[in-house]
Coordinates of C-alpha atoms in Angstrom, one line a residue:
X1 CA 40.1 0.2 46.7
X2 CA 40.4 -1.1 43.2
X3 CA 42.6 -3.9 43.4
X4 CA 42.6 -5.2 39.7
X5 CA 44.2 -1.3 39.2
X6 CA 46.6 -2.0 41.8
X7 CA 47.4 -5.1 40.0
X8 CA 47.8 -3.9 36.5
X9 CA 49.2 0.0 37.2
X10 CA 53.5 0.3 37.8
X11 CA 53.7 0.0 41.3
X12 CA 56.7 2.6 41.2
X13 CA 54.2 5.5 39.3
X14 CA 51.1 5.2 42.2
X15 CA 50.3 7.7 43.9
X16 CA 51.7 8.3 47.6
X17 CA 53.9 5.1 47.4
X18 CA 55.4 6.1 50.7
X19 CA 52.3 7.1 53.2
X20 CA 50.2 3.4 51.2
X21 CA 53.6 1.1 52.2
X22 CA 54.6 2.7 55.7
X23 CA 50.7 2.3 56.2
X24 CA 51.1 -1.2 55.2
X25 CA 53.7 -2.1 56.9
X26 CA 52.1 -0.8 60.2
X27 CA 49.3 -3.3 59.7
X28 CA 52.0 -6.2 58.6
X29 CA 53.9 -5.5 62.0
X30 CA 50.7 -5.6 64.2
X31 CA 49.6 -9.2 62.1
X32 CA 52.8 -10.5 63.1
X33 CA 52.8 -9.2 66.8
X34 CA 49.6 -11.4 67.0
X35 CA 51.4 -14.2 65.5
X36 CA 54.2 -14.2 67.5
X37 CA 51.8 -14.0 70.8
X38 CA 49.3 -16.3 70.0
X39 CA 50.9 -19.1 67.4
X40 CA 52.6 -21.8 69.4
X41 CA 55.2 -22.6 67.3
X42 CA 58.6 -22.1 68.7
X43 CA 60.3 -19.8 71.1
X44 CA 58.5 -16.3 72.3
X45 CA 60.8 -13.6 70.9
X46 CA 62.6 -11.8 74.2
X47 CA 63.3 -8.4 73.8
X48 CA 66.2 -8.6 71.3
X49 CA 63.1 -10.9 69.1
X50 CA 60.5 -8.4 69.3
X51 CA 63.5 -5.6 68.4
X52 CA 64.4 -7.9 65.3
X53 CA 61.0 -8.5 64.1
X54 CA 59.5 -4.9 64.6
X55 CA 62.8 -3.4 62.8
X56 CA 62.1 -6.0 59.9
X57 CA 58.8 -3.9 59.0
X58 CA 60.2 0.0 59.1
X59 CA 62.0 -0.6 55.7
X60 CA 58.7 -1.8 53.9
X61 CA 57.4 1.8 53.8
X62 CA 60.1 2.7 51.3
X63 CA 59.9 -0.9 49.3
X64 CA 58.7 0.7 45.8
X65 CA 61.0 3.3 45.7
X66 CA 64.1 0.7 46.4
X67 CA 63.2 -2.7 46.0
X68 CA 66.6 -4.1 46.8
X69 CA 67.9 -2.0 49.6
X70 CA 65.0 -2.9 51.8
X71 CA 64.9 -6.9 51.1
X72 CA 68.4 -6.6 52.2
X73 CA 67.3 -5.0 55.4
X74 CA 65.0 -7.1 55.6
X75 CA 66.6 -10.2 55.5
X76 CA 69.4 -8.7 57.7
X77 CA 67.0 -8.5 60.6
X78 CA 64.7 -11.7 60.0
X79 CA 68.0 -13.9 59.3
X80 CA 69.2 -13.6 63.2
X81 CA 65.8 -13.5 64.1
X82 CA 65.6 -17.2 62.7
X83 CA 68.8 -17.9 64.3
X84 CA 67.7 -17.4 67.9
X85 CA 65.2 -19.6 67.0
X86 CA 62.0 -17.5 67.7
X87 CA 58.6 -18.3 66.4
X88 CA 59.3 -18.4 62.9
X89 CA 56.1 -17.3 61.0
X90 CA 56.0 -14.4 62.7
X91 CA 58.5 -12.4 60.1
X92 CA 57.0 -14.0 57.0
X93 CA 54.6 -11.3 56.3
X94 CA 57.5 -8.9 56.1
X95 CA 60.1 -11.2 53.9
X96 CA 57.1 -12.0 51.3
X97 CA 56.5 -8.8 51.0
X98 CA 59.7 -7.7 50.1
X99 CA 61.0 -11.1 48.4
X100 CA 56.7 -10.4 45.9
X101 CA 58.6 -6.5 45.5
X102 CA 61.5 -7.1 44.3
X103 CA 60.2 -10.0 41.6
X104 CA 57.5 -7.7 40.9
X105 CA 59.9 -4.8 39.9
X106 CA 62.7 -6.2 38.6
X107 CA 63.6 -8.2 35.8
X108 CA 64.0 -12.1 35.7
X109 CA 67.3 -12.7 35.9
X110 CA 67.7 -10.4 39.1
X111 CA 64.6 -12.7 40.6
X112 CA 66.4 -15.6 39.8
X113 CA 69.4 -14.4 41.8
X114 CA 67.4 -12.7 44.3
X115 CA 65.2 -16.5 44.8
X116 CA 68.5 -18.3 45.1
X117 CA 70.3 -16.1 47.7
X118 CA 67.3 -15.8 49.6
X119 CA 66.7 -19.7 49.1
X120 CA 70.7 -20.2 50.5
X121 CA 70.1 -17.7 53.3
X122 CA 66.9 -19.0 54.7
X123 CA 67.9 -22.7 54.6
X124 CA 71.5 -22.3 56.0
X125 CA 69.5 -20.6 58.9
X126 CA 67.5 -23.6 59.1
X127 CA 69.9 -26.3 59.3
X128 CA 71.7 -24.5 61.7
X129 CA 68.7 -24.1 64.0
X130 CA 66.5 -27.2 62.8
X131 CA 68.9 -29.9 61.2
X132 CA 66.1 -32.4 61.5
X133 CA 63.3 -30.5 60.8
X134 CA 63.2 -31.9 56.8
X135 CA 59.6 -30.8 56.5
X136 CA 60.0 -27.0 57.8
X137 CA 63.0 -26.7 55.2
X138 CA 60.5 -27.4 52.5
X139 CA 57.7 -24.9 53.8
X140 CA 60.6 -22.4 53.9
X141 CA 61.5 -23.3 50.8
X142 CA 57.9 -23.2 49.0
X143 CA 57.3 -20.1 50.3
X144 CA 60.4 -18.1 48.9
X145 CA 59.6 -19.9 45.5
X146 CA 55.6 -19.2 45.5
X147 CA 56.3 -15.7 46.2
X148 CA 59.1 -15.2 43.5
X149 CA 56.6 -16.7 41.2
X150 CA 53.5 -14.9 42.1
X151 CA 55.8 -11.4 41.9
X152 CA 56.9 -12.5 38.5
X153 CA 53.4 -13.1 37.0
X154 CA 51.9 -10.1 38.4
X155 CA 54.9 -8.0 36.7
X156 CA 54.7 -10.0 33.6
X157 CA 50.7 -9.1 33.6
X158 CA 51.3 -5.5 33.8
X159 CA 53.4 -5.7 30.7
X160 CA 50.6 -7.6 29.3
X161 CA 48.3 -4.5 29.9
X162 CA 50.5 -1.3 29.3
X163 CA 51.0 -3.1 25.5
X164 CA 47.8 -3.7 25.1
X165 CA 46.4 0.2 26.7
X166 CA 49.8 1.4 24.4
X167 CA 48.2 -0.5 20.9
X168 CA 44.8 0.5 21.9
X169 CA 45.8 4.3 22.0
X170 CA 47.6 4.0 19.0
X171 CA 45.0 3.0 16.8
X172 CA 42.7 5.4 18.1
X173 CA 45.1 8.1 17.4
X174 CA 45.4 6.7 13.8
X175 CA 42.3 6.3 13.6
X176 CA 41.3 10.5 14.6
X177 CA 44.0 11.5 11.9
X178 CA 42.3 9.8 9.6
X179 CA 39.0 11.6 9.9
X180 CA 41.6 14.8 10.0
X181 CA 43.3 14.2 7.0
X182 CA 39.4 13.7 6.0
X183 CA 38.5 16.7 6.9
X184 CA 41.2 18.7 5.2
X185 CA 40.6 17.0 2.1
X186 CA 36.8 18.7 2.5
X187 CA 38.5 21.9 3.5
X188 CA 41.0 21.6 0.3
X189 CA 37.3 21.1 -1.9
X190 CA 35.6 24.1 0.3
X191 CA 38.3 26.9 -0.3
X192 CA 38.5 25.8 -4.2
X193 CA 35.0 26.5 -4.4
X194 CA 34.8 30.0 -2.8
X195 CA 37.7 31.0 -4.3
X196 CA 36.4 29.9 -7.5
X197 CA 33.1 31.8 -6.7
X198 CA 35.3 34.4 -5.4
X199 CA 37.0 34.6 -8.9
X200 CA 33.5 34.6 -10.8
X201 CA 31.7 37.3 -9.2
X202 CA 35.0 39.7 -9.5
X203 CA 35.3 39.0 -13.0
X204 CA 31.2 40.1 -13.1
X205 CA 32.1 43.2 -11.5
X206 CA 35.0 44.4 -13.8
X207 CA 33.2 43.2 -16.7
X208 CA 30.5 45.9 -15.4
X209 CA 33.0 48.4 -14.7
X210 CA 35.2 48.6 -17.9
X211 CA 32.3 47.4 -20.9
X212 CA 30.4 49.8 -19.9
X213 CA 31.4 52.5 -17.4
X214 CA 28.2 54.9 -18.9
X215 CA 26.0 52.7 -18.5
X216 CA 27.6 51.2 -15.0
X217 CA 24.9 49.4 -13.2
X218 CA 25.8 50.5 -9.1
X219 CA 23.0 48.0 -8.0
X220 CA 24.8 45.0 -10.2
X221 CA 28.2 46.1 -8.9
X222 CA 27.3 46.4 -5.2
X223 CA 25.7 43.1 -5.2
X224 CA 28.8 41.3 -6.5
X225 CA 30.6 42.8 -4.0
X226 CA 28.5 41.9 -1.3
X227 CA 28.6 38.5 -2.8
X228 CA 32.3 38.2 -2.3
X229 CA 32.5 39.4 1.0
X230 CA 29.9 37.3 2.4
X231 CA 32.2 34.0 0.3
X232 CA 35.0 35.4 2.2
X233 CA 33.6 35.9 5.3
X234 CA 32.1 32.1 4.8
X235 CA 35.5 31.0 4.1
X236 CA 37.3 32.3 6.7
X237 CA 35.2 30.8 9.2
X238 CA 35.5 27.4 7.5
X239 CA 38.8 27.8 8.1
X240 CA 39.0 28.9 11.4
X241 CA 36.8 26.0 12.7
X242 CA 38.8 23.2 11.2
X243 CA 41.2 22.1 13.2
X244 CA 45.2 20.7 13.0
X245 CA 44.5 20.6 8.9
X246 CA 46.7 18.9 6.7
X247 CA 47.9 19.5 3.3
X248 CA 45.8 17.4 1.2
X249 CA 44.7 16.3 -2.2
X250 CA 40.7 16.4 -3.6
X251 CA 39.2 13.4 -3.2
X252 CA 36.0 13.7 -5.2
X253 CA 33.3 16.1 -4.9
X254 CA 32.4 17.6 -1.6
X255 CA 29.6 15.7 0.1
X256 CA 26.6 17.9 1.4
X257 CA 22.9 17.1 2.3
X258 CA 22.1 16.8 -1.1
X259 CA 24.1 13.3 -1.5
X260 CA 22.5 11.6 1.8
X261 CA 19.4 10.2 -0.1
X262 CA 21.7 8.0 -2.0
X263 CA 24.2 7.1 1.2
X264 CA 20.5 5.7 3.1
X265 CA 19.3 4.5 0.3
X266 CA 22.4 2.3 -0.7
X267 CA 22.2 1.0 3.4
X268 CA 18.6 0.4 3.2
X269 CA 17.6 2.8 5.8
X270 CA 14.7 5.5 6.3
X271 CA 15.5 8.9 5.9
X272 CA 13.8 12.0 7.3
X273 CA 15.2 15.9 6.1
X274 CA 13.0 18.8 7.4
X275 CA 15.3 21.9 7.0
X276 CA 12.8 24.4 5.3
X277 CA 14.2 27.4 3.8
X278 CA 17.1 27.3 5.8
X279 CA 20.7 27.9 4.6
X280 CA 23.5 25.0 5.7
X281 CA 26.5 25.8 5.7
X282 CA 28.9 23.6 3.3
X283 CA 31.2 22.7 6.0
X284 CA 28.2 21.7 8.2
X285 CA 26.2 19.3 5.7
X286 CA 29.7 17.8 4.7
X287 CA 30.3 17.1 8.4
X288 CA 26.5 16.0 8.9
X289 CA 27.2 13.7 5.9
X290 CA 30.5 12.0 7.3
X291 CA 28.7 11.6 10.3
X292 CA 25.8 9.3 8.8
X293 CA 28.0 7.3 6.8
X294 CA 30.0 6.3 9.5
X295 CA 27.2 5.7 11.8
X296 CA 25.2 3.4 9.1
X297 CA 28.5 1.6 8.5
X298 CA 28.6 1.0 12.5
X299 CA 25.2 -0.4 12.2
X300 CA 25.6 -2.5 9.6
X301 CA 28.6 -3.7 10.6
X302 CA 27.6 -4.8 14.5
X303 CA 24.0 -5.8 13.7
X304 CA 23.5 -6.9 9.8
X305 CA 22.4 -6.0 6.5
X306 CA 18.6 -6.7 8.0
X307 CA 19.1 -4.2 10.8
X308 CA 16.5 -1.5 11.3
X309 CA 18.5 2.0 11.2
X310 CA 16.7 5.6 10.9
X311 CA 18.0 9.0 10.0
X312 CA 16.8 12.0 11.1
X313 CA 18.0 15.2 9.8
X314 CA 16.6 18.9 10.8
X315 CA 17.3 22.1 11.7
X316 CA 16.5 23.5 15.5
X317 CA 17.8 27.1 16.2
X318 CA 20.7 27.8 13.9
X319 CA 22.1 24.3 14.0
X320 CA 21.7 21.1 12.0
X321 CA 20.5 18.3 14.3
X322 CA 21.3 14.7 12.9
X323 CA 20.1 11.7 14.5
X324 CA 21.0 8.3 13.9
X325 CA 19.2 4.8 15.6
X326 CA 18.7 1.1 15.2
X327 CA 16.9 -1.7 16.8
X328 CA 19.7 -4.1 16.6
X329 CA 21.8 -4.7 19.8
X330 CA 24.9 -2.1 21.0
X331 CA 28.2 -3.8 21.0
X332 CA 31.5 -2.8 22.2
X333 CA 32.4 -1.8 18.7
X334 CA 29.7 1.1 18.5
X335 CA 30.5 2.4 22.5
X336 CA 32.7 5.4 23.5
X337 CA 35.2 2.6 23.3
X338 CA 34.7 2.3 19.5
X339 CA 37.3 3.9 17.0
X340 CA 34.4 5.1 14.8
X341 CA 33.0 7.1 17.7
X342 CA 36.7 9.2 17.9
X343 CA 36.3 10.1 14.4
X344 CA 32.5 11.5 14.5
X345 CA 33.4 13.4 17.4
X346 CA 36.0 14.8 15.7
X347 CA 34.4 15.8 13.0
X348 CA 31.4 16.8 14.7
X349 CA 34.2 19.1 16.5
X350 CA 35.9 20.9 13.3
X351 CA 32.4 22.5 12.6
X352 CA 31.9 23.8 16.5
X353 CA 29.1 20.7 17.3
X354 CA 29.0 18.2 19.8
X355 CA 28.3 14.3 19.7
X356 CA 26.9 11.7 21.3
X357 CA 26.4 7.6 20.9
X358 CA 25.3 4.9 23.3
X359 CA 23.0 2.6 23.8
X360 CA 18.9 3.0 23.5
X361 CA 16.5 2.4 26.3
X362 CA 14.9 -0.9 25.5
X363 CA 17.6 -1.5 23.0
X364 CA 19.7 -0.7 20.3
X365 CA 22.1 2.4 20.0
X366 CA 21.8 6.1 19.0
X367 CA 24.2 8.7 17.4
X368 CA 23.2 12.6 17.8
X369 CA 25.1 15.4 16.3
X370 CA 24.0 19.1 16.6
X371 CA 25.7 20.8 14.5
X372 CA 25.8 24.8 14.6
X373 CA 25.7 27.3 11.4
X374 CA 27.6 30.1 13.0
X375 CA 31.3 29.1 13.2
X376 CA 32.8 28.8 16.4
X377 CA 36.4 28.6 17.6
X378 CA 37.0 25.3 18.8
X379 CA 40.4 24.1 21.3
X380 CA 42.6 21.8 19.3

């Protein structure tokens, strides 16, 4: 059982609230059997005792799903229980438990009122029963209090975490429509060039077609045709691989493979392109080149200007491979935790790839993109 979650998650949202408490509350009733049986301190309860004190437990299995109703229950068996004066720590179990509910659950002003009435009830009971007994009205006392408290601080820690889970998911969803609204603006720079290209090679082909229809050149003319299908086809699969794209302005040129030299070289890092005669895809070497960028600023932000950083990028069976790694040492700022990370992924995603990061063996920390040519469909 992991009881930091149990600590930090609403008690009200766990799973199986009812089965956990009435399972608790079994275990509660047989702890307080034993100390009724085997504490000497006060009377044995008699039957109408061990009614009271077992009947004080059945109420804790529904305890999250109404805090107050079952404190009152509570307190309506264990306050004549006190009064016939049977061994009094047997019930506490059962009354903390409801009394560290309730302040967990509620708000502070209901605690307050809750800890006085409690407070009132308990120590009328006790001068009634024990009028001399100065020191016992204290204990009784100290407990209600240290319970209230501890209830209130464990609900004022869960508020503590849910704001800080809820700012945490918040940037890292500002942070992956960033790299989207990225990624459209490549998109925006990827259709105005095939359309322009589009554009060209149809002019080409009416040119050939109207000049000079007697001398019409069918080799000329089909080949501009097949240009502009293939642009179209190339297009349409840019399209279809981007994902939740947003209207966006240009934002300078496109970046491809062609521009990394510069990115490393500006970082300082060693650069390795094998790709041969292959063909990348636009939207694949402007994904590739998003990818490094991000991942050299990751490395020069968490381990210096001096850091040792390598960039390897090939081609292995129809898809770009990139490949990112430095010497210096991984911190929680360049881990799956990392906002960085969100936006590789996603952009690794709009072209059909897959990414990973982490930390090397025997140090430092990796990034590895493969990156496919064909164009896949990929889930939003």
């Amino acid at each position: 059982m992991d009881f930091a979650a149990a600590f930090t998650r609403d008690p009200q949202a766990a799973p199986y609230p009812v089965r956990c408490d009435a399972t608790a509350a079994a275990v509660f009733a047989v702890l307080s059997v034993a100390l009724a049986l085997t504490v000497d301190d006060g009377r044995r309860p008699d039957l109408l005792g061990w009614a009271l004190l077992l009947a004080a437990h059945i109420p804790l299995a529904w305890r999250r799903k109404a805090p107050m109703p079952v404190l009152i229950a509570v307190v309506a068996c264990v306050a004549p229980y006190h009064a016939l004066d049977f061994m009094h720590l047997a019930p506490i179990p059962a009354s903390m438990t409801a009394l560290y509910t309730v302040a967990s659950t509620g708000r502070p002003k209901r605690t307050v009122i809750v800890g006085s009435a409690v407070t009132s009830i308990t120590l009328t009971m006790q001068l009634f029963v024990n009028p001399h007994e100065l020191v016992e009205l204290l204990r009784v006392s100290g407990w209600v209090i240290a319970m209230l408290v501890f209830g209130a601080s464990i609900r004022l820690h869960r508020q503590l975490v849910a704001g800080v889970v809820e700012r945490a998911e918040r940037e890292a969803e500002r942070k992956v429509t960033e790299e989207r609204l990225r990624i459209a603006r490549d998109l925006h720079d990827l259709l105005a060039h095939s359309i322009t290209l589009i554009g060209v090679q149809t002019s080409v082909a009416a040119h050939i077609l109207v000049a000079d229809p007697d001398r019409l050149d069918r080799e000329t003319l089909a080949r501009s045709l097949d240009q502009i299908a293939e642009t179209c086809r190339e297009a349409r699969g840019e399209v279809r691989t981007t994902l939740d794209v947003l209207r966006a302005a240009p934002e300078g040129p496109l970046p491809d493979l062609a521009s990394l030299p510069d990115l490393v070289r500006s970082s300082g890092a060693d650069l390795a392109v094998w790709t041969g005669e292959a063909r990348v895809p636009a939207a694949v070497g402007a994904a590739a080149y998003r990818i490094v960028q991000e991942s050299l600023t990751n490395a020069v932000r968490h381990g210096g200007p001096d850091v040792d950083v390598r960039v390897d990028v090939g081609v292995v069976e129809e898809a770009l491979t990139v490949r990112v790694t430095n010497g210096g040492v991984a911190s929680l700022g360049t881990s799956d935790r990392g906002y960085g990370i969100l936006g590789m992924r996603e952009r690794a995603r709009s072209v059909g790839g897959t990414l990973s990061a982490g930390p090397r063996d025997g140090g430092g920390f990796e990034v590895t993109a493969v990156l496919p040519f064909a164009a896949k469909e990929v889930a939003a």
